[in-house]
Amino acid sequence: MDSGSIGKDKFFQRLKNRLIRKAEAVWSYWNDGIWRDTRQKWWINILKTINISVNSFTNKDLQTQACAMTYRTTLAIVPALAMLFAIGRGFGFQTVLRDELYNIFPGQKIAVEKSLTFVDSYLDQSSEGIFVGIGLLFLLWTLISLISNVETSFNRVWGVSQGRSIWRKLTDYTAMLLILPVLMVCAGGLSVFLSSTLQNAFDFSFMTPVIGCILELASWIFTWLFFGACYKLIPNTKVKTSNALIAGVIAGSGFRILQWLFVTGQLYVTKYNAIYGSFAFLPLLLLWIQLTWVVTLTGALICYSSQNIFLYAMSSQIEKISPSYRRKVTIAIMTLITKRFVNQQPPLTSVQISAMAEIPPRLVSDVIDRLIAAGLVNRTLDNPRVEVYGYQPAISPQAITIGFVFKRLASLGESDFIPGFRKKFSAMYADIDEAEDKCAEYGDKVLLSDIEIETDNK
């Protein structure tokens, strides 16, 4: 082999190694490095949003929640359609909604007609209840239960452990049931309704393509507004409108694409009607519902991460947090709450604690839940209309020391439930109890109200 061939081989080998190292560096940055990059540049934020979106589709918990919501949605399909048709009749859109269902389920006319028969029967029963309005109340309660499950899923994404009270569920959910279906009716039937109305009133045949594009864009906008309103209204926490709209545009676009794929897929399964009859569309319908919930929950994650984009990076570290570091974070949060009370300042909310101490919201919520369970912290509700909780000490600040907090937290949960365990390891019990007492004795010398902390005044 001549020197020229050897030189070429070495060159290509070096090029190959360089490309491999470059690919490994890009992959490492995508998986972990991007979350350690604190530069506030727009392209980095976009990469983080894409990263979250991709990872969300492979998130096991997200898939589990989507499966659960698919089951609950299937049970609520008839009441939900009944609500849509009740509102549609009030606006004169019932024919538009019926035609839209036929467009969504091409080749499944028999199944759609059967479903609409169920809807008509449901509405007839709701309007002829034994007591006045009992049918409507049952309809609303079915849908309120579905939205309550959606709120639970959204709250889990936001790290919110406290849901709405019963009264706020009745008032807020009823308002949502009046607003959100109108947006869906507009998104689904606006183009059909307006195009037929304009064609009957005016001769715009020369502008038909332009009008079609405008109406299609309006339909997309209403879909974006629907998802944005969901992300803004449903979680039991303060969501910025801009973040909700960004997530609404992404999730709404994903939903419209998914809807198009579903309609297209329906055209290819009609040949199975000869085998399955009117049930041929059911497997595809269930798959579509599950994917719709995956898109919806992914949008909720995007909304949360865009509002807390730099704190979201620590989610993997939170899952692997060491007991020692958790204790330090707990003492820091408890110190903030105690010093606010001693200084006669208003109680801090979990969002304010997260911003002031620069601790991820999920970790703050987890720590506060443990402090409440240990009897160290109480919730306060200054404004019942907003239902945003603040937190203050549950006992006198003069009794709250580091050792006292550790004792309370260490006593959480079940203990001494293994028969004969204490007797068999009595010497070990004595040594551990003595060590814990010495640690607590030292910790009792430090009051949380005397600890100096440095935080930004936000």
Short mmCIF file of N, CA and C in Angstrom, two decimals, residues 11 23 151 192 203 208 225 272 317 358 457:
data_model
loop_
_atom_site.label_atom_id
_atom_site.label_comp_id
_atom_site.label_asym_id
_atom_site.label_seq_id
_atom_site.Cartn_x
_atom_site.Cartn_y
_atom_site.Cartn_z
N PHE A 11 -6.73 10.28 7.00
CA PHE A 11 -7.57 11.48 6.93
C PHE A 11 -9.04 11.14 7.20
N ALA A 23 -20.98 14.44 17.14
CA ALA A 23 -22.32 13.90 17.36
C ALA A 23 -22.55 13.60 18.83
N GLU A 151 -58.32 18.74 35.68
CA GLU A 151 -57.62 19.65 36.59
C GLU A 151 -56.58 18.90 37.42
N VAL A 192 -67.91 26.14 7.86
CA VAL A 192 -69.08 25.61 7.15
C VAL A 192 -70.24 26.58 7.22
N ASP A 203 -72.66 36.89 -4.00
CA ASP A 203 -71.99 36.09 -5.03
C ASP A 203 -70.50 36.40 -4.99
N THR A 208 -63.77 32.78 -3.77
CA THR A 208 -63.97 31.57 -2.96
C THR A 208 -62.67 31.03 -2.35
N LEU A 225 -57.30 29.26 20.69
CA LEU A 225 -57.91 29.94 21.84
C LEU A 225 -58.52 28.94 22.81
N TYR A 272 -63.33 -2.26 6.28
CA TYR A 272 -63.53 -3.23 7.36
C TYR A 272 -64.96 -3.20 7.88
N GLN A 317 -32.87 16.14 38.65
CA GLN A 317 -32.14 16.22 39.92
C GLN A 317 -33.09 16.08 41.11
N GLU A 358 -35.44 30.77 44.72
CA GLU A 358 -34.96 30.15 43.47
C GLU A 358 -34.90 28.63 43.59
N ASN A 457 -35.62 40.49 47.12
CA ASN A 457 -36.92 40.98 47.56
C ASN A 457 -37.87 41.04 46.36
#
